[in-house]
Amino acid sequence: MQSAGDVAGFVKPLFNDLLAPEQLPNAVAAAAMLKQAIDRGRRIVIYGDYDVDGVTATTILWHALRIAGAAVSFYVPGRLDEGYGLNSDALDKIAAEGDALVITVDCGITAIDEAAHARKLGLSLIITDHHQPRAALPAADCIVHPTAGPQQSPNPDLCGAGVALKVAWALAREIGGATRVSPAFREFLLDATAFAAMGLVADVVPLVGENRIIASYGLKRLAQSENAGLKALIEVSGLSGKANMNDYDIGFLLAPRLNAVGRMGHARLAVELFTRATPEQAREIAQTLDGHNRQRQSVERGIAAAAEKMVAERGFDRESCRGIVLASADWHAGVIGIVASRLVERFCRPTILIALENGHGQGSGRSVRNFPLHDVLQCCGEHLLSHGGHAMAAGVKLRSDQVEPFTRAFQDQAAQRLTTADIRSRLHLDDEVALGELMPDVLDSIEMMAPFGVGNPRPRLATREVELVDPPRVVGKNANHLQFSVREGRDFRKAIAFNAGDAAEDFRQHKRVRLAFEPLINEWNGQRRAELKVIDWKFAD
């Protein structure tokens, strides 16, 4: 930040500082095509994706097109039977129902063959996406993407829902015939920031610049929204009555329930929740999503235990091995991406997990810095049927007999690209503080820097040596969290270490400890207390 104005804009983002739709390449052209289709009474089909970003992007465009008077429907592919992105069978189904304009959200930028197929079918195709483009682009009628064409957006880090928000804004202007939009569209666009914020946080894009503005306003609108589905999701997530939502509420409470239905069931149910559902239907769908999330958690624990055992058995945790590829016919393809993230956190190595079935494998990968997955998979392409994604997350499809050759190729790339330092766990701490400094008013000041995320991480602090008070308690439905209290002089603070229940006995054997933590405020029965969310620890005795 270069000036006091920069600091003020960071602490209090202004909605008027959003980039105009004209600055997102082809957003205005796409809006003109959509208006022309609406004027002609042409059917419009939104082709979405099954993750949170895809669901919220679909929701934003559906509502915008409905306000504009369009005959609009949506198509969401199944994660398990269709996989990510445009597919020709789906386009065949859409074309069989008659002439249509298809607009993708959060997918399509690598769909070269599918775009050609759409043209053969007589379908018009608009692609809106944010994923990594390849050298050749699909032959669509219009491509809206922050960086794919010769013109570049000032914000290259928009997520799919962010791109959809800009297209919706451009459509609102196109319908109104002026820069200013109608009151109905203005109110909708403000509400749409709530869905865009969910996409931004869930897709883990940098929350800086324009993304920070969208996320900041969207978090405020979440609790105010009159969308029946959003209200039902907030209720089932235990957030009813909370006036100020934050990135944690999206990332750990709302988003997992939306993602779970795409992993364990079908994501079109999540889109139904936010679009066509009545309040009664929304409550039923939200309960279903909650059930899917509990099922996902159980399956995830089983896969994680098996995968961690396989890492040790195959020696993939040795310093000489810098990449992990594992496959099993017992794994659920909808959950392996989450487990891959957990393995990256534990072993600090890029990881791809593959679910095998009927001679084929569907894989999901997560990466570390200095190892762009989309580039690496291109180098390993001879072993893959298809792949797509971006630097930090990607998916693959391959034949079962190619798993071992692909593993060797992937690990060769890791050996060439990653150093020993790259696969060592790092913990950046911002400051060392005394327990007495952790007061609610201090933490309120820290919260002024929210929303936190990539590009603006939540501050992480360290204690000095503090005394462990009373035996620690194992808490949580699955007895997997550790809760304890610490004291420094006359100052006491409660602390919780998530997923650290196994460390309870270690804590009982020691009296003093240093903690790395994120500060948080616990609000209960009208009282606000500063507490510690423990990230790591080092016993002092």
XYZ file of C-alpha atoms in Angstrom:
541
model
C 0.000 0.000 0.000
C 1.410 3.319 -1.086
C -0.811 5.917 0.617
C -3.374 6.632 3.310
C -5.991 6.347 0.556
C -4.834 2.804 -0.198
C -5.168 1.890 3.483
C -8.645 3.440 3.671
C -9.721 1.594 0.533
C -8.420 -1.660 2.001
C -10.132 -1.272 5.371
C -13.385 0.061 3.882
C -13.742 -1.217 0.297
C -16.065 0.857 -1.864
C -18.635 -0.735 -4.167
C -18.106 2.081 -6.667
C -14.502 0.928 -7.116
C -15.609 -2.273 -8.874
C -14.244 -2.546 -12.403
C -16.890 -1.872 -15.055
C -18.054 -4.848 -17.153
C -16.281 -3.339 -20.174
C -12.968 -4.195 -18.514
C -13.704 -7.925 -18.556
C -12.982 -9.064 -22.125
C -16.171 -9.782 -24.097
C -18.565 -9.416 -21.144
C -20.470 -6.717 -23.029
C -20.494 -8.769 -26.249
C -21.908 -11.735 -24.352
C -24.607 -9.529 -22.840
C -25.566 -8.282 -26.303
C -25.893 -11.882 -27.538
C -28.049 -12.766 -24.538
C -30.334 -9.774 -25.091
C -30.717 -10.651 -28.751
C -31.704 -14.202 -27.772
C -34.212 -12.848 -25.237
C -35.732 -10.482 -27.805
C -36.174 -13.374 -30.226
C -37.718 -15.627 -27.580
C -34.835 -18.049 -27.955
C -34.197 -20.662 -25.276
C -31.097 -20.048 -23.115
C -29.394 -22.898 -21.255
C -26.794 -22.210 -18.557
C -24.204 -25.006 -18.505
C -22.754 -25.046 -15.002
C -20.345 -26.962 -12.818
C -20.786 -29.039 -9.688
C -18.608 -27.141 -7.200
C -19.535 -24.054 -5.147
C -18.116 -21.659 -7.725
C -20.079 -23.315 -10.523
C -23.300 -23.508 -8.500
C -23.165 -19.843 -7.468
C -22.211 -18.720 -10.987
C -25.185 -20.637 -12.408
C -27.433 -19.069 -9.774
C -26.319 -15.523 -10.579
C -26.895 -15.858 -14.326
C -30.220 -17.691 -13.891
C -31.686 -14.892 -11.779
C -30.292 -12.172 -14.065
C -31.792 -13.815 -17.137
C -35.136 -14.305 -15.395
C -35.278 -10.611 -14.500
C -34.502 -9.847 -18.154
C -37.471 -11.977 -19.242
C -35.535 -14.910 -20.714
C -36.755 -18.457 -21.218
C -33.872 -19.919 -19.202
C -32.948 -23.337 -17.832
C -29.733 -24.883 -16.543
C -27.717 -28.059 -17.016
C -25.270 -29.267 -14.370
C -23.134 -32.314 -15.251
C -22.791 -35.138 -12.740
C -19.351 -35.341 -11.127
C -19.231 -39.140 -11.168
C -20.889 -40.057 -14.466
C -20.001 -37.046 -16.649
C -17.071 -35.316 -15.006
C -15.988 -31.702 -15.247
C -16.839 -29.371 -18.103
C -18.719 -29.451 -21.371
C -19.422 -32.877 -22.814
C -20.873 -33.792 -26.183
C -23.574 -36.098 -24.810
C -24.983 -33.249 -22.762
C -24.950 -30.964 -25.795
C -26.832 -33.651 -27.737
C -29.533 -33.678 -25.031
C -29.814 -29.902 -25.090
C -30.027 -29.802 -28.885
C -32.670 -32.553 -28.897
C -34.992 -30.189 -27.016
C -34.739 -27.560 -29.745
C -32.763 -24.516 -30.763
C -30.846 -22.883 -27.900
C -28.073 -20.556 -26.876
C -25.781 -22.325 -24.386
C -23.733 -20.240 -21.967
C -21.165 -21.991 -19.786
C -20.118 -20.818 -16.349
C -16.897 -21.840 -14.600
C -15.968 -24.209 -17.436
C -15.424 -24.516 -21.181
C -12.154 -22.725 -21.890
C -10.419 -25.991 -22.925
C -13.490 -27.569 -24.604
C -12.216 -27.399 -28.201
C -13.869 -30.590 -29.481
C -17.101 -29.892 -27.594
C -17.368 -26.367 -28.991
C -16.987 -27.771 -32.505
C -19.709 -30.311 -31.712
C -22.038 -27.544 -30.490
C -21.570 -25.740 -33.790
C -22.445 -28.900 -35.732
C -25.612 -29.196 -33.681
C -26.590 -25.618 -34.527
C -26.268 -24.429 -30.934
C -24.901 -20.966 -30.196
C -22.188 -21.085 -27.526
C -20.922 -18.472 -25.097
C -18.088 -19.610 -22.817
C -17.530 -17.841 -19.510
C -14.667 -19.250 -17.468
C -11.605 -18.378 -15.410
C -9.538 -21.571 -15.570
C -6.165 -21.810 -17.266
C -6.569 -21.577 -21.066
C -4.456 -23.559 -23.493
C -2.681 -22.213 -26.561
C -5.709 -22.931 -28.772
C -9.124 -21.619 -27.750
C -12.526 -23.196 -28.486
C -14.409 -21.925 -31.537
C -17.267 -20.470 -29.485
C -19.441 -17.556 -30.559
C -18.090 -15.554 -27.622
C -15.500 -16.202 -24.890
C -15.582 -14.240 -21.629
C -12.384 -14.844 -19.687
C -10.063 -12.544 -17.697
C -6.877 -13.575 -19.539
C -7.627 -15.903 -22.477
C -7.622 -13.351 -25.293
C -5.389 -10.522 -26.476
C -7.196 -8.137 -24.134
C -6.459 -8.743 -20.447
C -8.642 -7.856 -17.491
C -7.098 -5.670 -14.768
C -8.331 -8.414 -12.424
C -6.919 -11.730 -13.684
C -8.089 -13.572 -10.555
C -11.886 -13.517 -10.898
C -13.559 -16.819 -10.089
C -16.397 -18.270 -12.177
C -19.065 -16.584 -10.058
C -17.186 -13.285 -10.345
C -17.195 -13.585 -14.137
C -20.922 -14.417 -14.048
C -21.549 -11.330 -11.895
C -19.861 -9.113 -14.505
C -21.877 -10.670 -17.338
C -25.072 -10.164 -15.307
C -24.109 -6.526 -14.739
C -23.428 -6.051 -18.463
C -26.814 -7.652 -19.251
C -28.544 -5.283 -16.836
C -27.025 -2.340 -18.709
C -27.899 -3.859 -22.074
C -31.526 -4.374 -21.048
C -31.793 -0.839 -19.666
C -29.984 0.745 -22.598
C -27.846 2.850 -20.269
C -24.980 2.719 -17.798
C -27.419 2.956 -14.904
C -29.478 -0.170 -14.320
C -33.102 -0.531 -13.255
C -33.941 -0.625 -9.513
C -34.836 -4.324 -9.779
C -31.514 -5.159 -11.404
C -29.585 -2.972 -8.948
C -31.094 -4.765 -5.962
C -30.403 -8.114 -7.588
C -26.761 -7.244 -8.342
C -26.212 -6.262 -4.725
C -27.731 -9.582 -3.608
C -25.662 -11.421 -6.214
C -22.462 -10.325 -4.441
C -23.400 -12.806 -1.697
C -23.262 -15.683 -4.187
C -20.109 -14.291 -5.813
C -18.439 -14.052 -2.385
C -19.206 -17.725 -1.798
C -17.585 -18.601 -5.115
C -14.515 -16.453 -4.399
C -13.879 -17.914 -0.942
C -14.676 -21.516 -1.884
C -12.500 -21.410 -5.016
C -9.576 -20.012 -2.993
C -8.737 -17.121 -5.317
C -6.794 -14.058 -4.070
C -9.027 -11.802 -1.962
C -7.316 -8.592 -2.989
C -8.305 -5.654 -5.185
C -11.692 -6.096 -6.825
C -12.160 -9.576 -5.349
C -11.851 -8.040 -1.893
C -14.622 -5.547 -2.701
C -16.966 -8.274 -3.942
C -16.212 -10.533 -0.968
C -16.587 -7.714 1.548
C -19.999 -6.632 0.259
C -21.092 -10.198 -0.362
C -20.385 -11.248 3.218
C -22.573 -8.387 4.445
C -25.401 -9.368 2.072
C -25.360 -13.056 3.082
C -27.269 -12.486 6.305
C -29.634 -9.983 4.644
C -30.576 -12.056 1.611
C -34.214 -12.963 1.039
C -33.260 -15.891 -1.193
C -35.179 -18.850 0.259
C -32.408 -21.318 -0.485
C -29.669 -19.198 1.004
C -31.721 -18.635 4.162
C -32.327 -22.393 4.493
C -28.628 -23.179 3.983
C -27.639 -20.599 6.606
C -30.141 -22.115 9.039
C -28.992 -25.717 8.589
C -25.364 -24.571 8.947
C -26.102 -23.115 12.382
C -25.589 -19.502 11.324
C -29.101 -18.117 11.754
C -29.082 -14.785 13.528
C -25.425 -14.070 12.825
C -25.284 -10.516 11.487
C -21.676 -10.494 10.281
C -20.580 -13.494 8.230
C -16.893 -14.112 7.585
C -14.667 -16.197 5.343
C -14.670 -19.037 7.891
C -18.470 -19.276 7.736
C -18.300 -19.747 3.968
C -15.196 -21.925 3.813
C -16.030 -24.326 6.640
C -19.815 -24.228 7.061
C -21.699 -23.149 3.910
C -19.366 -24.292 1.123
C -18.801 -27.875 2.395
C -22.540 -28.517 2.365
C -22.849 -27.232 -1.204
C -19.835 -29.199 -2.357
C -21.007 -32.361 -0.608
C -24.130 -32.738 -2.736
C -21.996 -32.607 -5.887
C -19.650 -35.218 -4.422
C -22.189 -37.612 -2.916
C -25.288 -36.860 -5.034
C -25.964 -34.381 -7.843
C -25.163 -30.652 -7.765
C -28.305 -29.656 -9.687
C -30.033 -29.971 -6.308
C -27.856 -27.120 -5.005
C -28.812 -24.965 -7.994
C -32.481 -25.811 -7.414
C -32.013 -24.642 -3.823
C -30.990 -21.147 -4.946
C -33.242 -20.771 -7.988
C -36.631 -22.472 -8.198
C -37.163 -23.840 -4.666
C -40.035 -22.573 -2.516
C -39.244 -21.918 1.174
C -40.591 -25.360 2.101
C -38.642 -27.080 -0.685
C -35.534 -25.093 0.264
C -35.657 -26.400 3.838
C -35.963 -29.977 2.555
C -33.065 -29.537 0.122
C -30.895 -27.890 2.783
C -31.489 -30.871 5.090
C -30.514 -33.202 2.254
C -27.300 -31.238 1.685
C -26.530 -31.451 5.403
C -26.994 -35.222 5.287
C -24.708 -35.519 2.268
C -22.093 -33.505 4.149
C -22.142 -35.882 7.132
C -21.839 -38.827 4.744
C -18.939 -37.101 2.963
C -17.112 -36.566 6.247
C -17.353 -40.260 7.103
C -16.132 -41.399 3.668
C -13.345 -38.808 3.758
C -11.991 -40.119 7.069
C -11.799 -43.657 5.686
C -10.011 -42.641 2.493
C -7.581 -40.392 4.387
C -6.575 -43.210 6.754
C -6.010 -45.607 3.838
C -4.082 -43.038 1.800
C -1.772 -42.065 4.673
C -0.977 -45.743 5.208
C -0.182 -46.168 1.502
C 2.163 -43.154 1.570
C 4.222 -44.818 4.298
C 4.114 -48.265 2.634
C 5.340 -46.931 -0.709
C 7.936 -44.636 0.794
C 6.394 -41.522 -0.713
C 7.202 -39.628 2.501
C 10.966 -40.086 2.001
C 12.900 -36.901 1.306
C 13.987 -38.294 -2.071
C 10.315 -38.544 -3.165
C 8.753 -35.180 -3.939
C 5.361 -36.125 -5.377
C 2.515 -38.439 -4.349
C 0.224 -40.428 -6.656
C -2.070 -43.071 -5.145
C -4.931 -45.099 -6.614
C -7.576 -47.457 -5.288
C -10.765 -49.138 -6.457
C -12.220 -48.578 -2.963
C -12.223 -44.789 -3.142
C -15.137 -42.465 -3.871
C -14.287 -40.204 -6.809
C -16.262 -37.341 -5.316
C -14.181 -37.140 -2.137
C -10.589 -37.751 -3.234
C -9.910 -34.068 -3.933
C -10.533 -33.150 -0.292
C -8.253 -35.970 0.877
C -5.573 -34.856 -1.592
C -5.649 -31.439 0.115
C -5.180 -33.089 3.503
C -2.190 -35.081 2.236
C -0.603 -31.925 0.834
C -0.997 -30.289 4.247
C 0.539 -33.274 6.022
C 3.357 -34.246 3.631
C 4.015 -30.924 1.823
C 4.098 -32.651 -1.552
C 1.908 -32.275 -4.653
C -0.632 -35.076 -4.497
C -2.957 -36.807 -6.941
C -5.446 -39.427 -5.763
C -7.188 -41.667 -8.287
C -10.446 -43.604 -7.898
C -10.401 -46.716 -10.098
C -13.446 -48.336 -11.680
C -13.951 -50.641 -14.685
C -10.439 -50.239 -16.050
C -10.393 -46.432 -15.794
C -9.389 -43.909 -13.188
C -10.676 -40.483 -12.238
C -8.174 -38.409 -10.289
C -8.034 -35.176 -8.385
C -4.861 -33.295 -7.521
C -3.679 -30.502 -5.241
C -0.311 -28.807 -5.398
C 2.327 -26.765 -3.591
C 4.035 -23.557 -4.634
C 6.513 -23.775 -7.544
C 4.633 -26.764 -8.996
C 1.904 -25.593 -11.426
C -0.299 -28.638 -11.926
C -1.723 -27.588 -15.307
C 1.822 -27.358 -16.742
C 2.961 -30.590 -15.090
C -0.016 -32.579 -16.363
C 0.638 -31.281 -19.863
C 4.132 -32.790 -19.594
C 2.618 -36.097 -18.421
C -0.147 -36.000 -21.039
C 0.909 -39.164 -22.896
C -0.395 -41.200 -19.947
C -3.704 -39.356 -19.591
C -7.012 -39.456 -21.436
C -7.776 -35.907 -20.326
C -6.842 -33.318 -17.737
C -7.748 -29.792 -16.730
C -7.524 -27.265 -13.946
C -5.074 -24.629 -12.809
C -1.818 -24.265 -10.893
C -2.992 -25.472 -7.505
C -5.828 -27.906 -8.332
C -6.586 -30.165 -11.283
C -8.388 -33.296 -12.404
C -7.282 -36.212 -14.579
C -8.759 -39.210 -16.370
C -6.665 -42.192 -17.400
C -6.738 -45.925 -18.011
C -5.929 -48.130 -15.030
C -2.876 -49.603 -16.765
C -1.388 -46.098 -17.014
C -1.435 -45.360 -13.283
C 2.116 -46.578 -12.638
C 3.652 -44.935 -15.750
C 1.850 -41.721 -14.844
C 3.102 -41.965 -11.262
C 6.706 -42.239 -12.471
C 6.272 -39.327 -14.891
C 4.631 -37.166 -12.220
C 7.343 -37.917 -9.679
C 10.039 -37.230 -12.280
C 8.489 -33.787 -12.816
C 8.431 -33.239 -9.041
C 12.097 -34.236 -8.748
C 13.036 -31.761 -11.494
C 10.923 -28.834 -10.349
C 10.934 -29.013 -6.536
C 13.817 -28.545 -4.124
C 14.155 -30.010 -0.656
C 13.099 -26.637 0.738
C 9.888 -26.735 -1.332
C 8.658 -29.897 0.440
C 9.401 -28.708 3.956
C 6.520 -27.451 6.031
C 6.651 -23.718 6.688
C 4.759 -21.761 9.270
C 4.875 -17.990 8.913
C 4.093 -16.138 12.131
C 3.412 -12.412 12.199
C 4.288 -11.595 15.809
C 4.777 -12.869 19.362
C 2.215 -11.607 21.858
C 1.384 -11.838 25.532
C -1.921 -13.439 26.497
C -2.961 -10.202 28.168
C -2.777 -8.409 24.826
C -5.467 -10.645 23.378
C -8.570 -8.633 24.162
C -11.818 -8.426 22.150
C -11.167 -4.805 21.118
C -7.731 -5.765 19.765
C -9.246 -8.673 17.839
C -11.951 -6.356 16.501
C -9.185 -4.211 15.032
C -7.660 -7.275 13.384
C -11.054 -8.155 11.918
C -11.063 -4.804 10.130
C -8.555 -6.414 7.739
C -11.095 -9.110 6.803
C -12.153 -10.807 4.592
C -9.120 -13.052 4.834
C -7.921 -15.517 2.233
C -5.244 -15.983 -0.415
C -3.332 -12.723 -0.802
C -4.608 -11.475 2.573
C -4.075 -14.311 5.071
C -5.497 -14.204 8.572
C -2.776 -13.077 11.023
C -0.944 -15.896 12.787
C 0.669 -15.207 16.135
C 2.834 -16.955 18.736
C 2.730 -17.001 22.506
C 5.725 -16.948 24.784
C 6.066 -19.932 27.114
C 2.684 -20.334 28.809
C 1.438 -22.706 31.472
C -1.010 -25.481 30.658
C -3.946 -25.278 33.059
C -5.945 -28.406 33.937
C -5.929 -31.569 31.795
C -6.918 -31.069 28.139
C -10.318 -32.306 26.923
C -11.085 -34.165 23.712
C -14.233 -32.647 22.170
C -16.314 -32.827 18.996
C -18.779 -35.351 17.592
C -15.915 -37.606 16.548
C -13.714 -36.808 19.572
C -11.113 -35.331 17.244
C -10.528 -31.819 18.641
C -8.410 -30.819 21.639
C -9.549 -28.107 24.043
C -7.429 -26.693 26.883
C -6.586 -23.511 28.796
C -3.299 -21.661 29.181
C -2.062 -19.075 31.677
C 0.561 -16.362 31.594
C 0.828 -14.545 34.913
C -2.748 -13.613 35.816
C -4.063 -13.926 32.266
C -5.986 -17.032 31.204
C -7.167 -17.912 27.688
C -9.009 -20.897 26.273
C -7.533 -22.660 23.258
C -8.728 -25.244 20.752
C -6.664 -27.338 18.348
C -8.838 -28.825 15.618
C -8.173 -32.424 14.538
C -5.552 -32.759 17.282
C -7.402 -35.120 19.628
C -4.621 -37.700 19.267
C -2.222 -35.282 20.994
C -4.173 -35.245 24.267
C -1.792 -37.581 26.081
C 1.253 -35.540 24.988
C -0.338 -32.419 26.466
C -1.029 -34.234 29.749
C 2.673 -35.037 30.054
C 3.809 -31.400 29.905
C 3.308 -28.223 31.923
C 4.557 -25.455 29.633
C 4.152 -24.841 25.915
C 4.552 -22.264 23.159
C 1.603 -21.985 20.796
C 1.238 -20.823 17.211
C -2.346 -19.680 16.758
C -4.951 -17.561 15.051
C -6.858 -15.281 17.451
C -10.630 -15.562 17.477
C -13.592 -14.164 19.395
C -16.034 -16.594 20.947
C -19.495 -15.066 21.388
C -21.763 -16.918 23.794
C -24.770 -15.743 25.816
C -23.979 -12.127 25.048
C -20.364 -12.404 26.199
C -17.347 -11.986 23.942
C -14.054 -13.667 24.823
C -10.717 -13.803 23.051
C -9.566 -17.366 22.415
C -6.782 -19.171 20.545
C -7.255 -21.393 17.493
C -4.060 -23.439 17.769
C -2.117 -24.259 14.613
C 1.035 -25.771 16.109
C 2.816 -26.107 19.419
C 6.214 -26.740 20.985
C 6.494 -28.064 24.519
C 8.901 -26.059 26.642
C 9.732 -28.755 29.208
